[in-house]
mmCIF file of C-alpha atoms and ligand atoms in Angstrom:
data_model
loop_
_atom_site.group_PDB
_atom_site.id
_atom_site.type_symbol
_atom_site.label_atom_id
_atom_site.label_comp_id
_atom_site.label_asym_id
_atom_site.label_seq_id
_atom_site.Cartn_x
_atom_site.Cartn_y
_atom_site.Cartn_z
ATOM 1 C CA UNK Z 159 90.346 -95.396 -67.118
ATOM 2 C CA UNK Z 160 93.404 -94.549 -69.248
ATOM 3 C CA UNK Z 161 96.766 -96.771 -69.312
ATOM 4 C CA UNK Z 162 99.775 -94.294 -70.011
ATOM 5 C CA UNK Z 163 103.915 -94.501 -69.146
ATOM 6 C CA UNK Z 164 104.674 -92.848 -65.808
ATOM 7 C CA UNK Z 165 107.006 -89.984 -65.243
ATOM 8 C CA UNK Z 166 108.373 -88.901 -62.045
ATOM 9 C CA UNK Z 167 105.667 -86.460 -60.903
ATOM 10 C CA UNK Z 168 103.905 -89.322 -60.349
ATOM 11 C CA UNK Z 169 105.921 -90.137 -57.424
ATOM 12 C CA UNK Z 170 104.377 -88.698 -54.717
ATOM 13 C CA UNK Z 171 100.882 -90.115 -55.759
ATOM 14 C CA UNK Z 172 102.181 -93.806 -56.031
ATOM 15 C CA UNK Z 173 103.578 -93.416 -52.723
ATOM 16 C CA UNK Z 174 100.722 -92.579 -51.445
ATOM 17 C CA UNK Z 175 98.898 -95.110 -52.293
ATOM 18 C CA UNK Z 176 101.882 -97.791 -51.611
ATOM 19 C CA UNK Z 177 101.879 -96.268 -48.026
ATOM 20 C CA UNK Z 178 97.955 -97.634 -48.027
ATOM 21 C CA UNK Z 179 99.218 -100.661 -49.063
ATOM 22 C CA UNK Z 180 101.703 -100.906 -46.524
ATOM 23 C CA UNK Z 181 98.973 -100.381 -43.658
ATOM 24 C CA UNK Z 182 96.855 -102.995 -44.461
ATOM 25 C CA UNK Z 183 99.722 -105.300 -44.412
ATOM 26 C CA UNK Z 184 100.167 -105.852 -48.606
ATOM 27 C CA UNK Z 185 103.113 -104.571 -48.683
ATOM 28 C CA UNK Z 186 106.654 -104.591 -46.951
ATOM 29 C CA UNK Z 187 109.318 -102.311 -49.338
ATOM 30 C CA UNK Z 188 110.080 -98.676 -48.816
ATOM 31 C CA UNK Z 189 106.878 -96.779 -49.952
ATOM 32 C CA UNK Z 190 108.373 -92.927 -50.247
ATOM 33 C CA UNK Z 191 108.739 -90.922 -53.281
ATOM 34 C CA UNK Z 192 112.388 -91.051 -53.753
ATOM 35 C CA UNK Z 193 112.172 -94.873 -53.387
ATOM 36 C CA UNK Z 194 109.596 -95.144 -56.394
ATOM 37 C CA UNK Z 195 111.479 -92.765 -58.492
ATOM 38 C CA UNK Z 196 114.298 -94.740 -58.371
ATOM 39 C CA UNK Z 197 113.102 -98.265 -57.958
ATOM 40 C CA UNK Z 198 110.026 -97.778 -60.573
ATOM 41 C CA UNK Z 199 109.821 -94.834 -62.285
ATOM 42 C CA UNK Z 200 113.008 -94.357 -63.376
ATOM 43 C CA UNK Z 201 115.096 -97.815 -63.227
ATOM 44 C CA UNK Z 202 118.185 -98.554 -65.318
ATOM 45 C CA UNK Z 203 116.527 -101.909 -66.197
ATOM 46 C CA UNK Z 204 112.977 -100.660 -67.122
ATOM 47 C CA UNK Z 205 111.411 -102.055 -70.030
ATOM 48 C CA UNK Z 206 108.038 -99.756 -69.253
ATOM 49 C CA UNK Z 207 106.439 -98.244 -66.321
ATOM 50 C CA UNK Z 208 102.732 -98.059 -66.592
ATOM 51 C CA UNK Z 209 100.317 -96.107 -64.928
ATOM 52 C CA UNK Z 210 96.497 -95.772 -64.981
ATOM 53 C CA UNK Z 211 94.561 -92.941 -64.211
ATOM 54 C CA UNK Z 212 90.996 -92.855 -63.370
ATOM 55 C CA UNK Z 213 88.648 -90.132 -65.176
ATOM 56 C CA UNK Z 214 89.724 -86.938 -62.698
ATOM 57 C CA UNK Z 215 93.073 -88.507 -63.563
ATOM 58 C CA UNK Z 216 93.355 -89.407 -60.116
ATOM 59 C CA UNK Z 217 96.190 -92.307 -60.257
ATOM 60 C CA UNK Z 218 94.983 -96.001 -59.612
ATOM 61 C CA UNK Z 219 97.590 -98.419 -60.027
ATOM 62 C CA UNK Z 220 101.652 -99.008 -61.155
ATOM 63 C CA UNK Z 221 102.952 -101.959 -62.983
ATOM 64 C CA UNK Z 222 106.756 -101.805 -63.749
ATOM 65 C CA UNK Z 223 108.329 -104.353 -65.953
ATOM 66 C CA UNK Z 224 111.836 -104.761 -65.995
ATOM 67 C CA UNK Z 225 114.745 -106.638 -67.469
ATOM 68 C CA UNK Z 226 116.875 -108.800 -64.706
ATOM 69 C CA UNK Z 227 119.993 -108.104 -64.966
ATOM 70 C CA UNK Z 228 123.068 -110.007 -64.111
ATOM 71 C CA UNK Z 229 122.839 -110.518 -60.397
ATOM 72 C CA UNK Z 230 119.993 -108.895 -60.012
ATOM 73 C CA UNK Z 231 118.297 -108.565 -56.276
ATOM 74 C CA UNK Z 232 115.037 -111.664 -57.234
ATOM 75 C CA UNK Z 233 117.503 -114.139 -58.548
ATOM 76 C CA UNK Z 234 115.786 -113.894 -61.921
ATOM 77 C CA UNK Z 235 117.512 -115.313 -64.968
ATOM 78 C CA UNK Z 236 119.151 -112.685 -66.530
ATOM 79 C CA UNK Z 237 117.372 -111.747 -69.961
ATOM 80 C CA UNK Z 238 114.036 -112.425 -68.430
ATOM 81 C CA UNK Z 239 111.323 -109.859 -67.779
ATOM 82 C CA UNK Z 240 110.827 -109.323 -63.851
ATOM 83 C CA UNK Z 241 107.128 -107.735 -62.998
ATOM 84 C CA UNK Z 242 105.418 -105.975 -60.157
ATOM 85 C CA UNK Z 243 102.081 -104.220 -59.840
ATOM 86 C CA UNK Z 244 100.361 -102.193 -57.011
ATOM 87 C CA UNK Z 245 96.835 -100.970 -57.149
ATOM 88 C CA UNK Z 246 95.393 -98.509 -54.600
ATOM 89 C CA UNK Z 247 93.448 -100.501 -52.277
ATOM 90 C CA UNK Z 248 90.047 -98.780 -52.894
ATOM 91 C CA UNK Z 249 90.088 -99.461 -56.804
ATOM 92 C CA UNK Z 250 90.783 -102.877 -56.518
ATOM 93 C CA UNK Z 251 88.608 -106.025 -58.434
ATOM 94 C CA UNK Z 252 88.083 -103.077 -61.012
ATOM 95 C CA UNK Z 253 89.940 -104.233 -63.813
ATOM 96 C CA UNK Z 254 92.991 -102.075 -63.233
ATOM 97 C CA UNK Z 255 94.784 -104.404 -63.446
ATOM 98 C CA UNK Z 256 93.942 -106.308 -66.530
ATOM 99 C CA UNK Z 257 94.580 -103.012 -68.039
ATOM 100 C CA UNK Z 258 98.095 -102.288 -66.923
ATOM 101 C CA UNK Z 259 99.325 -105.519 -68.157
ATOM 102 C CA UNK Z 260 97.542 -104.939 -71.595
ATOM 103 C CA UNK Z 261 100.404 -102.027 -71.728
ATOM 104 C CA UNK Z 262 102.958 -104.433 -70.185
ATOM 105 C CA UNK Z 263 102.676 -107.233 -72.415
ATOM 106 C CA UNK Z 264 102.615 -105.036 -75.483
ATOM 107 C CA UNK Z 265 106.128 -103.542 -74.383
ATOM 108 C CA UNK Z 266 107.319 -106.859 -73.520
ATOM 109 C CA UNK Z 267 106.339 -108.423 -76.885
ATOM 110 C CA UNK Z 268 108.422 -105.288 -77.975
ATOM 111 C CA UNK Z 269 111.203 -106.193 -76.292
ATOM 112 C CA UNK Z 270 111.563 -109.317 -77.191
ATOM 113 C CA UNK Z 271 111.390 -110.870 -73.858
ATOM 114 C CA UNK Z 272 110.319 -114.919 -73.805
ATOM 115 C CA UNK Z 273 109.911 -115.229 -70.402
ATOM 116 C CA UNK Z 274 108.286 -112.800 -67.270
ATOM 117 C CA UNK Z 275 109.231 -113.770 -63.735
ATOM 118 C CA UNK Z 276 106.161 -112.476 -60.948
ATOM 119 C CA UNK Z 277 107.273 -113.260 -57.646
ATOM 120 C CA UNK Z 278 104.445 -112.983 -55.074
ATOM 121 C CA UNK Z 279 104.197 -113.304 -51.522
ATOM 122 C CA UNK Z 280 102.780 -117.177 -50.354
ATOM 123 C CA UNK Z 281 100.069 -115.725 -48.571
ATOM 124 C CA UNK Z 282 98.517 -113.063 -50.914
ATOM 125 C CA UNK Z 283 95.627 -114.896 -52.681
ATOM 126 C CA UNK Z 284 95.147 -111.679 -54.492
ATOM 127 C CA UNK Z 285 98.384 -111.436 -56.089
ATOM 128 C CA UNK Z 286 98.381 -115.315 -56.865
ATOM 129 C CA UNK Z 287 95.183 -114.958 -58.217
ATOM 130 C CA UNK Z 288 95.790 -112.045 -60.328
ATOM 131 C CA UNK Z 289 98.759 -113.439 -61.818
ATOM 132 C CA UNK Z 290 97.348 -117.034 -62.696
ATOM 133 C CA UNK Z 291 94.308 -115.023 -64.091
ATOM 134 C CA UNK Z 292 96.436 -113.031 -66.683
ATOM 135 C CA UNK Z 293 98.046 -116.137 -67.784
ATOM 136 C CA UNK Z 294 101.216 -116.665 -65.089
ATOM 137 C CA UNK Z 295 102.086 -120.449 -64.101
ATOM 138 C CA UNK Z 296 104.053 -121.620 -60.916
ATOM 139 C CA UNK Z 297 107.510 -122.814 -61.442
ATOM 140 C CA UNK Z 298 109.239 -122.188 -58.305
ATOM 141 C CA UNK Z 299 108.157 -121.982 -54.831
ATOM 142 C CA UNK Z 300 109.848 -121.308 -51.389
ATOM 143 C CA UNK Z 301 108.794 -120.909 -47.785
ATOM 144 C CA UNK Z 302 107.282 -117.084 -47.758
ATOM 145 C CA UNK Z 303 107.177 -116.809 -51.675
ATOM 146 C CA UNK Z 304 105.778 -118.443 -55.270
ATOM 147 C CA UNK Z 305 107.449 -117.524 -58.611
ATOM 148 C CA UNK Z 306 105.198 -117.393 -61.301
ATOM 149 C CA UNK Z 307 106.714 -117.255 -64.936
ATOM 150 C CA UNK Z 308 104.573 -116.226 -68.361
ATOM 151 C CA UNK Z 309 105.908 -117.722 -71.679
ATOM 152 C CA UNK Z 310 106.112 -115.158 -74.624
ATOM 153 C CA UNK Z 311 105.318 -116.545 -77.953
ATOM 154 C CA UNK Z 312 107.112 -114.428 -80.884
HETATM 155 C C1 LIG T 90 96.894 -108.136 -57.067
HETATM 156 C C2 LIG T 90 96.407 -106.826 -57.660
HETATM 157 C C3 LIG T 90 97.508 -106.187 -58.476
HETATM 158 C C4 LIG T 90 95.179 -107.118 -58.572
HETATM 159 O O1 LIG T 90 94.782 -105.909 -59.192
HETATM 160 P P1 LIG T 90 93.260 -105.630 -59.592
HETATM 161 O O2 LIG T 90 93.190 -104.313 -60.273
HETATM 162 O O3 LIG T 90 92.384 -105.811 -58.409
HETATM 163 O O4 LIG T 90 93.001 -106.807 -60.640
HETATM 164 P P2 LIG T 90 91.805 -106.891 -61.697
HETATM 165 O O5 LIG T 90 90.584 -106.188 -61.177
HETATM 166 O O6 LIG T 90 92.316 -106.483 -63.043
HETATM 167 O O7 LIG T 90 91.518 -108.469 -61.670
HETATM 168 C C5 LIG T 90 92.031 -109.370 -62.626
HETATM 169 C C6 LIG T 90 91.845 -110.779 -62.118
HETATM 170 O O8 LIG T 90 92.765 -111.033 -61.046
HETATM 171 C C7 LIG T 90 92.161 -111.950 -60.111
HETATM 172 N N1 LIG T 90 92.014 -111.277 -58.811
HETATM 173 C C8 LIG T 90 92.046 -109.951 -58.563
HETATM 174 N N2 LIG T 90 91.858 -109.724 -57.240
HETATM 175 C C9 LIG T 90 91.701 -110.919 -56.673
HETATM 176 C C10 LIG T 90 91.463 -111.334 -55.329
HETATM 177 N N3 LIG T 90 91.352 -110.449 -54.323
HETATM 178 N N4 LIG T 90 91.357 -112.663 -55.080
HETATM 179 C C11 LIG T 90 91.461 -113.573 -56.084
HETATM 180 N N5 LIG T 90 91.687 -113.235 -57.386
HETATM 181 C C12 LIG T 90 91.803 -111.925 -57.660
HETATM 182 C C13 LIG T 90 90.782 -112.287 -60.665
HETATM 183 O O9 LIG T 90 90.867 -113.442 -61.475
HETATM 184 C C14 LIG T 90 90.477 -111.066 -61.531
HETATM 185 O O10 LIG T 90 89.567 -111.304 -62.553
HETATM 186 P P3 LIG T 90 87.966 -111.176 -62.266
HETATM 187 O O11 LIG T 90 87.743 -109.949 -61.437
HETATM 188 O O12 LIG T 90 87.391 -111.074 -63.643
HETATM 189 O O13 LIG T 90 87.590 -112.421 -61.529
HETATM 190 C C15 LIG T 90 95.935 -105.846 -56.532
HETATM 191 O O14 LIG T 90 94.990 -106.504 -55.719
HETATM 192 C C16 LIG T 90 97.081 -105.336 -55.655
HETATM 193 O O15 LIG T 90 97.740 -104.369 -56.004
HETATM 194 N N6 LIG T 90 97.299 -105.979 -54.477
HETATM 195 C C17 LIG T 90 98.323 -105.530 -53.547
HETATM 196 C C18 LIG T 90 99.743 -105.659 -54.059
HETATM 197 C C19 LIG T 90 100.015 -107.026 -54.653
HETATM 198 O O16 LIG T 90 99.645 -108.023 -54.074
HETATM 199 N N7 LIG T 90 100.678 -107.049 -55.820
HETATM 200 C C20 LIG T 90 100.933 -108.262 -56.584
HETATM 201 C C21 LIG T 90 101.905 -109.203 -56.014
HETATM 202 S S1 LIG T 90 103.496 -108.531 -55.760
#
């Protein structure tokens, strides 16, 4: 599988896969193409926007890493990195994963950011367990969600 940045001919793809998502219940924002054009793809705050593509370059996954932004929507410290990932259900446990935030964490070293905010849903073992597996610690909980933060060293 190959790691590389995403451009907006992607869309249609991700959202296809999001919509999968969506179905089985992992997932509750807008899924369409327009939505992940301009809420992934192509973000004023994006630090990178990864996809990876499997060998028929059939797209497998999306990680977006972004700066928050005063007042941003996830009540993220400004300055911090805010993350998200989404991997098509059938390619999941595959290391997809792993691999987008190999990308991710190289751009955020880049960027200088100290500190990643991951903000997952309270009942999604899967997201909790990916992000405590690449290194993402609990600071804050609430009812529905758990905010899990990653410490940059320089
Ligand atoms: C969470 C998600 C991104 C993980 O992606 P993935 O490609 O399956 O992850 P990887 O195969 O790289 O797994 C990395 C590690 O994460 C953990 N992990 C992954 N899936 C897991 C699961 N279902 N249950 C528990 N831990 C899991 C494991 O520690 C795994 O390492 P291992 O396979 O060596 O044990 C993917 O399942 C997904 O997109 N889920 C739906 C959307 C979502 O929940 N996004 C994240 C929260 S917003």
């Amino acid at each position: 599988m190959k790691v590389r940045e995403a451009v907006l001919g992607d869309a249609e793809e991700i959202s296809g896969f999001l919509q999968e998502l969506a179905a089985l219940g992992k997932r509750s924002l807008p899924s369409d193409a327009a939505y992940v054009g301009s809420h992934y793809i192509a973000h004023a705050d994006n630090i990178r926007c990864s996809v990876v593509e499997d060998v028929d370059g059939a797209l497998l996954g999306l990680q977006i890493l972004k700066r928050a932004s005063e007042g941003n929507a996830y009540g993220v410290t400004p300055g911090w990195g805010i993350i998200g990932t989404h991997v098509r259900p059938n390619a999941g446990r595959r290391g997809v994963g792993r691999a987008l935030f190999a990308a991710t964490l190289e751009a955020a070293q880049r960027a200088r950011l100290v500190k990643i905010d991951a903000t997952i849903g309270a009942s999604n073992p899967e997201g909790l367990g990916y992000y405590e597996a690449i290194g993402f610690r609990t600071y804050k909980t609430s009812e529905n969600s758990v905010s899990k933060c990653l410490e940059l060293t320089a």
